[in-house]
Tab-separated table of C-alpha atoms in Angstrom:
chain	number	residue	atom	x	y	z
A	137	UNK	CA	24.340	-3.892	-30.718
A	138	UNK	CA	22.474	-3.062	-27.502
A	139	UNK	CA	20.966	-6.019	-25.617
A	140	UNK	CA	17.156	-5.727	-25.395
A	141	UNK	CA	15.550	-5.624	-21.965
A	142	UNK	CA	13.661	-8.785	-20.974
A	143	UNK	CA	13.284	-8.690	-17.173
A	144	UNK	CA	12.680	-6.156	-14.411
A	145	UNK	CA	13.682	-7.030	-10.840
A	146	UNK	CA	11.986	-5.237	-7.963
A	147	UNK	CA	12.761	-4.282	-4.418
A	148	UNK	CA	9.557	-4.335	-2.335
A	149	UNK	CA	9.565	-2.480	0.997
A	150	UNK	CA	9.479	1.297	0.470
A	151	UNK	CA	9.433	0.697	-3.296
A	152	UNK	CA	6.082	-1.014	-3.902
A	153	UNK	CA	4.616	-0.808	-0.399
A	154	UNK	CA	5.359	0.511	3.084
A	155	UNK	CA	4.396	-0.194	6.679
A	156	UNK	CA	1.106	1.614	7.277
A	157	UNK	CA	1.727	2.790	10.854
A	158	UNK	CA	4.958	3.284	12.776
A	159	UNK	CA	6.486	0.256	14.451
A	160	UNK	CA	6.033	1.989	17.805
A	161	UNK	CA	2.299	2.349	17.207
A	162	UNK	CA	1.870	-1.231	16.029
A	163	UNK	CA	3.848	-2.685	18.921
A	164	UNK	CA	1.863	-0.574	21.409
A	165	UNK	CA	-1.383	-1.831	19.878
A	166	UNK	CA	-0.267	-5.402	20.549
A	167	UNK	CA	0.860	-4.484	24.070
A	168	UNK	CA	-2.545	-2.956	24.776
A	169	UNK	CA	-4.205	-6.249	23.805
A	170	UNK	CA	-2.433	-7.889	26.756
A	171	UNK	CA	-3.119	-5.053	29.173
A	172	UNK	CA	0.036	-2.965	28.826
A	173	UNK	CA	-0.019	0.788	28.262
A	174	UNK	CA	3.241	1.826	26.598
A	175	UNK	CA	4.496	5.010	24.951
A	176	UNK	CA	4.821	4.654	21.131
A	177	UNK	CA	7.783	7.057	20.988
A	178	UNK	CA	9.659	5.090	23.642
A	179	UNK	CA	8.813	1.784	21.961
A	180	UNK	CA	9.916	3.100	18.552
A	181	UNK	CA	13.289	4.162	19.991
A	182	UNK	CA	13.671	0.800	21.734
A	183	UNK	CA	12.832	-1.020	18.501
A	184	UNK	CA	15.429	0.912	16.499
A	185	UNK	CA	18.067	0.088	19.109
A	186	UNK	CA	17.091	-3.596	19.179
A	187	UNK	CA	16.936	-3.785	15.389
A	188	UNK	CA	20.384	-2.252	14.933
A	189	UNK	CA	21.908	-4.420	17.647
A	190	UNK	CA	20.530	-7.661	16.207
A	191	UNK	CA	21.350	-6.637	12.635
A	192	UNK	CA	24.949	-6.057	13.692
A	193	UNK	CA	25.203	-9.212	15.794
A	194	UNK	CA	23.281	-11.470	13.397
A	195	UNK	CA	23.114	-9.971	9.881
A	196	UNK	CA	20.456	-11.134	7.419
A	197	UNK	CA	18.274	-12.768	10.082
A	198	UNK	CA	21.221	-14.730	11.462
A	199	UNK	CA	21.000	-17.316	8.681
A	200	UNK	CA	24.736	-18.056	8.841
A	201	UNK	CA	24.395	-18.603	12.607
A	202	UNK	CA	21.579	-21.128	12.377
A	203	UNK	CA	18.714	-18.682	12.963
A	204	UNK	CA	15.816	-17.962	10.637
A	205	UNK	CA	13.628	-14.928	10.034
A	206	UNK	CA	11.030	-15.895	12.605
A	207	UNK	CA	13.469	-16.550	15.459
A	208	UNK	CA	15.430	-13.399	14.571
A	209	UNK	CA	12.343	-11.177	14.639
A	210	UNK	CA	11.088	-12.737	17.874
A	211	UNK	CA	14.427	-11.824	19.430
A	212	UNK	CA	14.090	-8.225	18.178
A	213	UNK	CA	10.547	-7.899	19.556
A	214	UNK	CA	11.524	-9.379	22.928
A	215	UNK	CA	14.536	-7.045	23.139
A	216	UNK	CA	12.318	-4.081	22.262
A	217	UNK	CA	9.753	-4.716	24.993
A	218	UNK	CA	12.449	-5.663	27.521
A	219	UNK	CA	13.891	-2.163	27.134
A	220	UNK	CA	10.406	-0.850	27.969
A	221	UNK	CA	10.421	-2.690	31.298
A	222	UNK	CA	8.335	-5.680	30.224
A	223	UNK	CA	9.981	-8.679	31.922
A	224	UNK	CA	7.416	-11.524	31.916
A	225	UNK	CA	8.888	-14.202	29.566
A	226	UNK	CA	5.470	-15.616	28.655
A	227	UNK	CA	4.160	-12.152	27.808
A	228	UNK	CA	7.243	-11.321	25.754
A	229	UNK	CA	6.948	-14.560	23.792
A	230	UNK	CA	3.228	-14.107	23.168
A	231	UNK	CA	3.591	-10.540	21.889
A	232	UNK	CA	6.584	-11.462	19.716
A	233	UNK	CA	4.698	-14.394	18.176
A	234	UNK	CA	1.578	-12.317	17.523
A	235	UNK	CA	3.502	-9.423	15.996
A	236	UNK	CA	5.521	-11.683	13.716
A	237	UNK	CA	2.368	-13.093	12.149
A	238	UNK	CA	0.326	-9.872	12.252
A	239	UNK	CA	2.761	-8.301	9.795
A	240	UNK	CA	1.404	-10.741	7.204
A	241	UNK	CA	-1.961	-8.922	7.362
A	242	UNK	CA	-2.803	-6.493	4.569
A	243	UNK	CA	-4.052	-3.926	7.114
A	244	UNK	CA	-0.463	-3.358	8.249
A	245	UNK	CA	0.781	-2.442	4.768
A	246	UNK	CA	0.067	0.378	2.343
A	247	UNK	CA	0.634	-0.206	-1.372
A	248	UNK	CA	1.860	2.958	-3.076
A	249	UNK	CA	-0.709	4.394	-5.528
A	250	UNK	CA	1.640	4.002	-8.509
A	251	UNK	CA	2.676	0.386	-7.813
A	252	UNK	CA	-0.017	-1.752	-9.454
A	253	UNK	CA	-0.359	0.523	-12.467
A	254	UNK	CA	3.387	0.428	-13.103
A	255	UNK	CA	3.611	-3.353	-12.693
A	256	UNK	CA	0.773	-3.767	-15.173
A	257	UNK	CA	2.404	-1.353	-17.605
A	258	UNK	CA	5.728	-3.203	-17.431
A	259	UNK	CA	4.001	-6.506	-18.128
A	260	UNK	CA	2.162	-4.957	-21.089
A	261	UNK	CA	5.567	-4.048	-22.534
A	262	UNK	CA	6.353	-7.769	-22.641
A	263	UNK	CA	8.713	-7.699	-19.650
A	264	UNK	CA	8.932	-10.484	-17.079
A	265	UNK	CA	9.015	-9.380	-13.435
A	266	UNK	CA	10.829	-10.787	-10.412
A	267	UNK	CA	11.574	-9.748	-6.826
A	268	UNK	CA	14.972	-9.391	-5.148
A	269	UNK	CA	14.390	-8.152	-1.611
A	270	UNK	CA	16.191	-7.949	1.715
A	271	UNK	CA	13.223	-9.472	3.514
A	272	UNK	CA	12.252	-12.601	5.388
A	273	UNK	CA	10.114	-15.411	4.032
A	274	UNK	CA	6.823	-13.728	4.953
A	275	UNK	CA	7.191	-11.635	1.811
A	276	UNK	CA	5.269	-14.009	-0.459
A	277	UNK	CA	2.211	-13.896	1.805
A	278	UNK	CA	2.466	-10.119	2.219
A	279	UNK	CA	2.532	-9.635	-1.556
A	280	UNK	CA	-0.415	-12.034	-1.908
A	281	UNK	CA	-2.660	-10.262	0.615
A	282	UNK	CA	-1.694	-6.886	-0.892
A	283	UNK	CA	-2.718	-8.044	-4.369
A	284	UNK	CA	0.751	-7.871	-5.916
A	285	UNK	CA	2.019	-11.469	-5.971
A	286	UNK	CA	0.486	-12.426	-9.330
A	287	UNK	CA	2.643	-9.878	-11.144
A	288	UNK	CA	5.870	-11.757	-10.404
A	289	UNK	CA	7.414	-14.862	-11.948
A	290	UNK	CA	9.705	-15.453	-8.967
A	291	UNK	CA	10.688	-14.083	-5.554
A	292	UNK	CA	14.121	-14.102	-3.958
A	293	UNK	CA	14.289	-12.994	-0.335
A	294	UNK	CA	17.564	-12.521	1.478
A	295	UNK	CA	16.409	-15.104	4.037
A	296	UNK	CA	15.810	-17.707	1.331
A	297	UNK	CA	18.974	-16.813	-0.596
A	298	UNK	CA	21.134	-16.800	2.527
A	299	UNK	CA	22.711	-13.567	1.329
A	300	UNK	CA	21.538	-9.970	1.260
A	301	UNK	CA	21.921	-6.952	-0.967
A	302	UNK	CA	24.329	-5.278	-1.640
A	303	UNK	CA	26.134	-8.591	-2.212
A	304	UNK	CA	26.344	-9.297	-5.964
A	305	UNK	CA	25.583	-12.948	-5.192
A	306	UNK	CA	21.864	-12.337	-4.633
A	307	UNK	CA	21.580	-10.660	-8.034
A	308	UNK	CA	23.548	-13.505	-9.600
A	309	UNK	CA	20.976	-15.948	-8.179
A	310	UNK	CA	18.253	-13.871	-9.811
A	311	UNK	CA	20.088	-13.834	-13.149
A	312	UNK	CA	20.280	-17.632	-13.092
A	313	UNK	CA	16.495	-17.756	-12.794
A	314	UNK	CA	16.020	-15.128	-15.510
A	315	UNK	CA	18.248	-17.137	-17.834
A	316	UNK	CA	19.554	-14.065	-19.624
A	317	UNK	CA	22.677	-11.891	-19.286
A	318	UNK	CA	22.690	-8.926	-16.898
A	319	UNK	CA	22.436	-6.526	-19.835
A	320	UNK	CA	18.899	-7.853	-20.470
A	321	UNK	CA	17.735	-7.086	-16.923
A	322	UNK	CA	16.776	-3.926	-15.002
A	323	UNK	CA	16.372	-3.425	-11.254
A	324	UNK	CA	14.396	-0.779	-9.373
A	325	UNK	CA	14.599	0.028	-5.664
A	326	UNK	CA	14.775	2.855	-3.146
A	327	UNK	CA	18.200	2.209	-1.586
A	328	UNK	CA	21.234	3.852	-3.209
A	329	UNK	CA	23.745	1.166	-2.179
A	330	UNK	CA	21.617	-1.975	-1.935
A	331	UNK	CA	19.554	-1.395	-5.068
A	332	UNK	CA	21.205	1.114	-7.374
A	333	UNK	CA	24.956	0.594	-6.930
A	334	UNK	CA	24.718	-3.136	-6.224
A	335	UNK	CA	22.609	-3.906	-9.299
A	336	UNK	CA	24.825	-1.804	-11.554
A	337	UNK	CA	27.932	-3.529	-10.189
A	338	UNK	CA	26.796	-6.771	-11.831
A	339	UNK	CA	25.775	-5.104	-15.087
A	340	UNK	CA	22.045	-4.595	-14.581
A	341	UNK	CA	20.202	-1.439	-15.620
A	342	UNK	CA	19.778	-0.040	-12.108
A	343	UNK	CA	17.223	2.655	-11.300
A	344	UNK	CA	16.879	4.471	-7.984
A	345	UNK	CA	13.403	5.350	-6.732
A	346	UNK	CA	13.656	8.625	-4.812
A	347	UNK	CA	10.101	9.513	-3.806
A	348	UNK	CA	11.187	12.093	-1.215
A	349	UNK	CA	13.996	13.703	-3.222
A	350	UNK	CA	16.559	12.771	-0.574
A	351	UNK	CA	19.349	11.332	-2.737
A	352	UNK	CA	21.906	13.946	-3.785
A	353	UNK	CA	24.694	11.800	-5.206
A	354	UNK	CA	26.859	13.531	-7.821
A	355	UNK	CA	27.478	10.245	-9.663
A	356	UNK	CA	23.744	9.543	-10.098
A	357	UNK	CA	22.624	10.442	-13.643
A	358	UNK	CA	19.249	12.167	-13.779
A	359	UNK	CA	17.829	9.446	-16.040
A	360	UNK	CA	18.607	6.782	-13.414
A	361	UNK	CA	16.707	8.580	-10.638
A	362	UNK	CA	12.916	8.333	-10.519
A	363	UNK	CA	10.643	10.423	-8.318
A	364	UNK	CA	7.724	8.083	-9.049
A	365	UNK	CA	7.290	4.562	-10.398
A	366	UNK	CA	5.150	6.068	-13.142
A	367	UNK	CA	8.389	7.319	-14.725
A	368	UNK	CA	9.809	3.794	-15.031
A	369	UNK	CA	8.001	2.340	-18.097
A	370	UNK	CA	9.154	5.106	-20.428
A	371	UNK	CA	12.735	4.614	-19.221
A	372	UNK	CA	12.503	0.865	-19.749
A	373	UNK	CA	10.946	1.242	-23.188
A	374	UNK	CA	14.151	2.849	-24.417
A	375	UNK	CA	15.971	-0.423	-23.688
A	376	UNK	CA	13.427	-2.897	-25.074
A	377	UNK	CA	13.976	-2.660	-28.828
């Protein structure tokens, strides 16, 4: 007998919402506030380099090395501006601090048009909702200011969990909170490895959100790939009863 679905776990960034402007543009806006005129393209490239370097050196916000999300991001921002020839330590610290907290503002995020409607539809089907996200601990506030927090019974961030997707351990933490076997739980996200393969590896009903039709994996069944969140409720309904 098939186990009925009881929970849906959600990725957040690029699944339910996205950064409204490019990082280069947002960092340049902050730089302009302190009198610096920088090139967004150059800053974007510097950010990507700094992000990759720090992700490699200190994965998952450096939690295992005694860092936290805030100190990790401040290091990334400082490294980004340093590559753009900003050397004043006080200026670097001020911009890093301001940018860390400004990303909690709703104006920096865009909720996808299908997000709220789909969350509401899932709840109306009698499903409980939770978050499993590779994100720092600002996520709760970001979801609150974007009007999404009330839809969820719990949030697990990789910073809080101390482990990141695609590790099965973060999904196992979520299953402990759900209090049901993996067969009673679905997960939806936009990353093939971190969301789809990782959730399925622990027995969840994994779905891959592919808004831009960029995933061409031969082992991905058509019914597991969604081009819009609006397709999700009908897929879930097949597993409820």
